[in-house]
């Protein structure tokens, strides 16, 4: 019987500056591709799960093996749609549920 | 618990400096070094953040570097040298008074093996600034990245500490310490090793230099342990 071997990591991040969900999605994929190429893009599988434009907090999913690489790609983002921004990772979790719970509890760099 | 240090902030105004210090604390840093024209006098440090003074020397010749070092060494905790010529880079690496060397992109220089050998003897560290790394990434400068990676490999081979700093001049250029460390994956550095570059390595420089400036320091390897009592010659 086939066993599911792909494990995910969910990364909550805070955006400093103005950004839309669409622009952010493109910026994240663009950053991964710029740093690691097409090969990196399929390995990391970056997916923006959600982005609250009001609180400027988002969650991105990636393959668990490539978490530091994903983190680097987020750190390397300096602008979205021509506007300067900075991304700061708040929390990392293996499940979306745990991550959301921790964000509600206020753990992480919430006030950044 | 690990203590993160950003050894290179260069705010352009007093207001920006205070905002950056507040932000450094929120991002999880336990210490920062502030360079630039802003003085730390009268500054109320955010609680829990250790602030040290730093000077960035940008000499054009080796002679100018020596003259600057005579003037500033006892005034700042961290003395860094921006290397824009080979002669300056060599002099900086062989001088005990220099703590950190860094190579701005576009200088055509990098931390080569000869540099690393000299730095290993004097305890000088090699610094990589996030702003410079991001400029290389934005410019898709593979050659520049390769030179940066070679600098890190040379430093490692010779046991020279590598420091990873933001080099931020405003709040948007600051990044959280683990994110900063993760960027080293781009230079094939393991994440655990990269974390040392933003914690243990800069902390070592600060502790060493605070000891040197404390008044007990005499020369490398020599310090005053105890003051002797006066001898009555009568």
mmCIF file of N, CA and C in Angstrom, chain B residues 3-11 17-18 20-35 40 43 45-46 48-54 77-78 165-166 174-175 198 202-203 206 210:
data_model
loop_
_atom_site.group_PDB
_atom_site.id
_atom_site.type_symbol
_atom_site.label_atom_id
_atom_site.label_comp_id
_atom_site.label_asym_id
_atom_site.label_seq_id
_atom_site.Cartn_x
_atom_site.Cartn_y
_atom_site.Cartn_z
ATOM 1 N N UNK B 3 21.613 33.782 22.120
ATOM 2 C CA UNK B 3 21.462 35.241 22.079
ATOM 3 C C UNK B 3 21.896 35.725 20.697
ATOM 4 N N UNK B 4 20.966 36.357 20.004
ATOM 5 C CA UNK B 4 21.267 36.821 18.639
ATOM 6 C C UNK B 4 21.803 38.258 18.662
ATOM 7 N N UNK B 5 22.775 38.490 17.802
ATOM 8 C CA UNK B 5 23.410 39.814 17.737
ATOM 9 C C UNK B 5 23.404 40.294 16.282
ATOM 10 N N UNK B 6 22.972 41.517 16.062
ATOM 11 C CA UNK B 6 23.159 42.143 14.750
ATOM 12 C C UNK B 6 24.302 43.141 14.910
ATOM 13 N N UNK B 7 25.432 42.790 14.348
ATOM 14 C CA UNK B 7 26.643 43.580 14.579
ATOM 15 C C UNK B 7 26.755 44.795 13.659
ATOM 16 N N UNK B 8 25.736 45.027 12.828
ATOM 17 C CA UNK B 8 25.886 46.147 11.895
ATOM 18 C C UNK B 8 24.572 46.849 11.565
ATOM 19 N N UNK B 9 24.235 47.835 12.359
ATOM 20 C CA UNK B 9 23.127 48.736 12.023
ATOM 21 C C UNK B 9 23.753 50.082 11.696
ATOM 22 N N UNK B 10 23.266 50.729 10.651
ATOM 23 C CA UNK B 10 23.825 52.054 10.315
ATOM 24 C C UNK B 10 22.705 53.065 10.062
ATOM 25 N N UNK B 11 21.996 53.452 11.133
ATOM 26 C CA UNK B 11 20.891 54.416 10.977
ATOM 27 C C UNK B 11 21.400 55.781 10.551
ATOM 28 N N UNK B 17 17.295 55.581 14.392
ATOM 29 C CA UNK B 17 18.074 54.687 15.252
ATOM 30 C C UNK B 17 17.208 54.146 16.394
ATOM 31 N N UNK B 18 16.456 55.024 17.039
ATOM 32 C CA UNK B 18 15.622 54.583 18.159
ATOM 33 C C UNK B 18 14.564 53.582 17.687
ATOM 34 N N UNK B 20 14.814 51.618 15.090
ATOM 35 C CA UNK B 20 15.494 50.369 14.714
ATOM 36 C C UNK B 20 15.872 49.545 15.946
ATOM 37 N N UNK B 21 16.230 50.223 17.015
ATOM 38 C CA UNK B 21 16.583 49.498 18.245
ATOM 39 C C UNK B 21 15.355 48.800 18.825
ATOM 40 N N UNK B 22 14.238 49.524 18.814
ATOM 41 C CA UNK B 22 12.971 48.935 19.292
ATOM 42 C C UNK B 22 12.635 47.699 18.462
ATOM 43 N N UNK B 23 12.804 47.852 17.158
ATOM 44 C CA UNK B 23 12.461 46.754 16.253
ATOM 45 C C UNK B 23 13.401 45.565 16.438
ATOM 46 N N UNK B 24 14.678 45.849 16.654
ATOM 47 C CA UNK B 24 15.654 44.770 16.863
ATOM 48 C C UNK B 24 15.238 43.897 18.040
ATOM 49 N N UNK B 25 14.764 44.542 19.081
ATOM 50 C CA UNK B 25 14.331 43.801 20.268
ATOM 51 C C UNK B 25 13.119 42.925 19.940
ATOM 52 N N UNK B 26 12.171 43.489 19.190
ATOM 53 C CA UNK B 26 10.966 42.725 18.830
ATOM 54 C C UNK B 26 11.282 41.561 17.900
ATOM 55 N N UNK B 27 12.305 41.740 17.062
ATOM 56 C CA UNK B 27 12.676 40.664 16.134
ATOM 57 C C UNK B 27 13.421 39.529 16.834
ATOM 58 N N UNK B 28 13.836 39.755 18.069
ATOM 59 C CA UNK B 28 14.479 38.684 18.832
ATOM 60 C C UNK B 28 15.976 38.842 19.026
ATOM 61 N N UNK B 29 16.492 40.018 18.728
ATOM 62 C CA UNK B 29 17.922 40.243 18.956
ATOM 63 C C UNK B 29 18.157 40.592 20.429
ATOM 64 N N UNK B 30 19.286 40.122 20.951
ATOM 65 C CA UNK B 30 19.661 40.460 22.321
ATOM 66 C C UNK B 30 20.719 41.547 22.346
ATOM 67 N N UNK B 31 21.317 41.812 21.188
ATOM 68 C CA UNK B 31 22.353 42.839 21.120
ATOM 69 C C UNK B 31 22.513 43.370 19.713
ATOM 70 N N UNK B 32 22.937 44.626 19.616
ATOM 71 C CA UNK B 32 23.210 45.225 18.305
ATOM 72 C C UNK B 32 24.444 46.119 18.411
ATOM 73 N N UNK B 33 25.099 46.306 17.288
ATOM 74 C CA UNK B 33 26.188 47.282 17.210
ATOM 75 C C UNK B 33 25.742 48.372 16.249
ATOM 76 N N UNK B 34 25.868 49.612 16.686
ATOM 77 C CA UNK B 34 25.400 50.743 15.880
ATOM 78 C C UNK B 34 26.595 51.502 15.319
ATOM 79 N N UNK B 35 26.618 51.614 14.004
ATOM 80 C CA UNK B 35 27.681 52.357 13.330
ATOM 81 C C UNK B 35 27.084 53.638 12.758
ATOM 82 N N UNK B 40 25.746 57.395 20.651
ATOM 83 C CA UNK B 40 24.928 56.611 21.577
ATOM 84 C C UNK B 40 24.745 57.337 22.909
ATOM 85 N N UNK B 43 21.349 57.934 25.008
ATOM 86 C CA UNK B 43 20.331 57.056 24.422
ATOM 87 C C UNK B 43 19.774 56.104 25.475
ATOM 88 N N UNK B 45 18.451 52.774 26.071
ATOM 89 C CA UNK B 45 18.378 51.483 25.370
ATOM 90 C C UNK B 45 17.114 50.744 25.779
ATOM 91 N N UNK B 46 16.412 50.120 24.813
ATOM 92 C CA UNK B 46 15.262 49.288 25.187
ATOM 93 C C UNK B 46 15.722 48.180 26.143
ATOM 94 N N UNK B 48 16.585 44.907 27.752
ATOM 95 C CA UNK B 48 16.848 43.581 27.195
ATOM 96 C C UNK B 48 17.691 43.612 25.944
ATOM 97 N N UNK B 49 18.041 44.817 25.500
ATOM 98 C CA UNK B 49 18.868 44.943 24.292
ATOM 99 C C UNK B 49 20.220 45.560 24.657
ATOM 100 N N UNK B 50 21.267 44.830 24.332
ATOM 101 C CA UNK B 50 22.626 45.286 24.606
ATOM 102 C C UNK B 50 23.110 46.082 23.382
ATOM 103 N N UNK B 51 23.486 47.332 23.579
ATOM 104 C CA UNK B 51 23.904 48.165 22.442
ATOM 105 C C UNK B 51 25.386 48.499 22.572
ATOM 106 N N UNK B 52 26.133 48.250 21.515
ATOM 107 C CA UNK B 52 27.553 48.590 21.528
ATOM 108 C C UNK B 52 27.860 49.529 20.359
ATOM 109 N N UNK B 53 28.934 50.275 20.539
ATOM 110 C CA UNK B 53 29.320 51.235 19.494
ATOM 111 C C UNK B 53 30.218 50.553 18.474
ATOM 112 N N UNK B 54 30.099 50.994 17.247
ATOM 113 C CA UNK B 54 30.895 50.424 16.163
ATOM 114 C C UNK B 54 31.319 51.546 15.226
ATOM 115 N N UNK B 77 33.707 49.837 20.608
ATOM 116 C CA UNK B 77 33.805 48.415 20.968
ATOM 117 C C UNK B 77 34.146 47.586 19.724
ATOM 118 N N UNK B 78 33.531 47.920 18.608
ATOM 119 C CA UNK B 78 33.781 47.157 17.379
ATOM 120 C C UNK B 78 34.383 48.083 16.316
ATOM 121 N N UNK B 165 25.501 39.981 9.361
ATOM 122 C CA UNK B 165 24.796 41.156 9.892
ATOM 123 C C UNK B 165 23.815 41.667 8.841
ATOM 124 N N UNK B 166 22.944 42.586 9.275
ATOM 125 C CA UNK B 166 22.007 43.126 8.283
ATOM 126 C C UNK B 166 22.627 44.295 7.511
ATOM 127 N N UNK B 174 15.836 45.501 7.958
ATOM 128 C CA UNK B 174 16.106 44.574 9.076
ATOM 129 C C UNK B 174 15.337 43.270 8.855
ATOM 130 N N UNK B 175 15.907 42.178 9.349
ATOM 131 C CA UNK B 175 15.258 40.876 9.234
ATOM 132 C C UNK B 175 15.422 40.122 10.543
ATOM 133 N N UNK B 198 25.168 34.569 13.496
ATOM 134 C CA UNK B 198 24.396 35.696 14.035
ATOM 135 C C UNK B 198 24.269 35.615 15.549
ATOM 136 N N UNK B 202 29.470 36.864 16.672
ATOM 137 C CA UNK B 202 29.505 38.284 17.047
ATOM 138 C C UNK B 202 29.587 38.501 18.560
ATOM 139 N N UNK B 203 28.965 37.593 19.316
ATOM 140 C CA UNK B 203 29.018 37.706 20.780
ATOM 141 C C UNK B 203 30.466 37.604 21.266
ATOM 142 N N UNK B 206 32.281 40.918 20.816
ATOM 143 C CA UNK B 206 31.869 41.928 21.799
ATOM 144 C C UNK B 206 32.504 41.648 23.158
ATOM 145 N N UNK B 210 35.161 44.123 24.990
ATOM 146 C CA UNK B 210 34.808 44.749 26.267
ATOM 147 C C UNK B 210 35.909 44.484 27.277
#
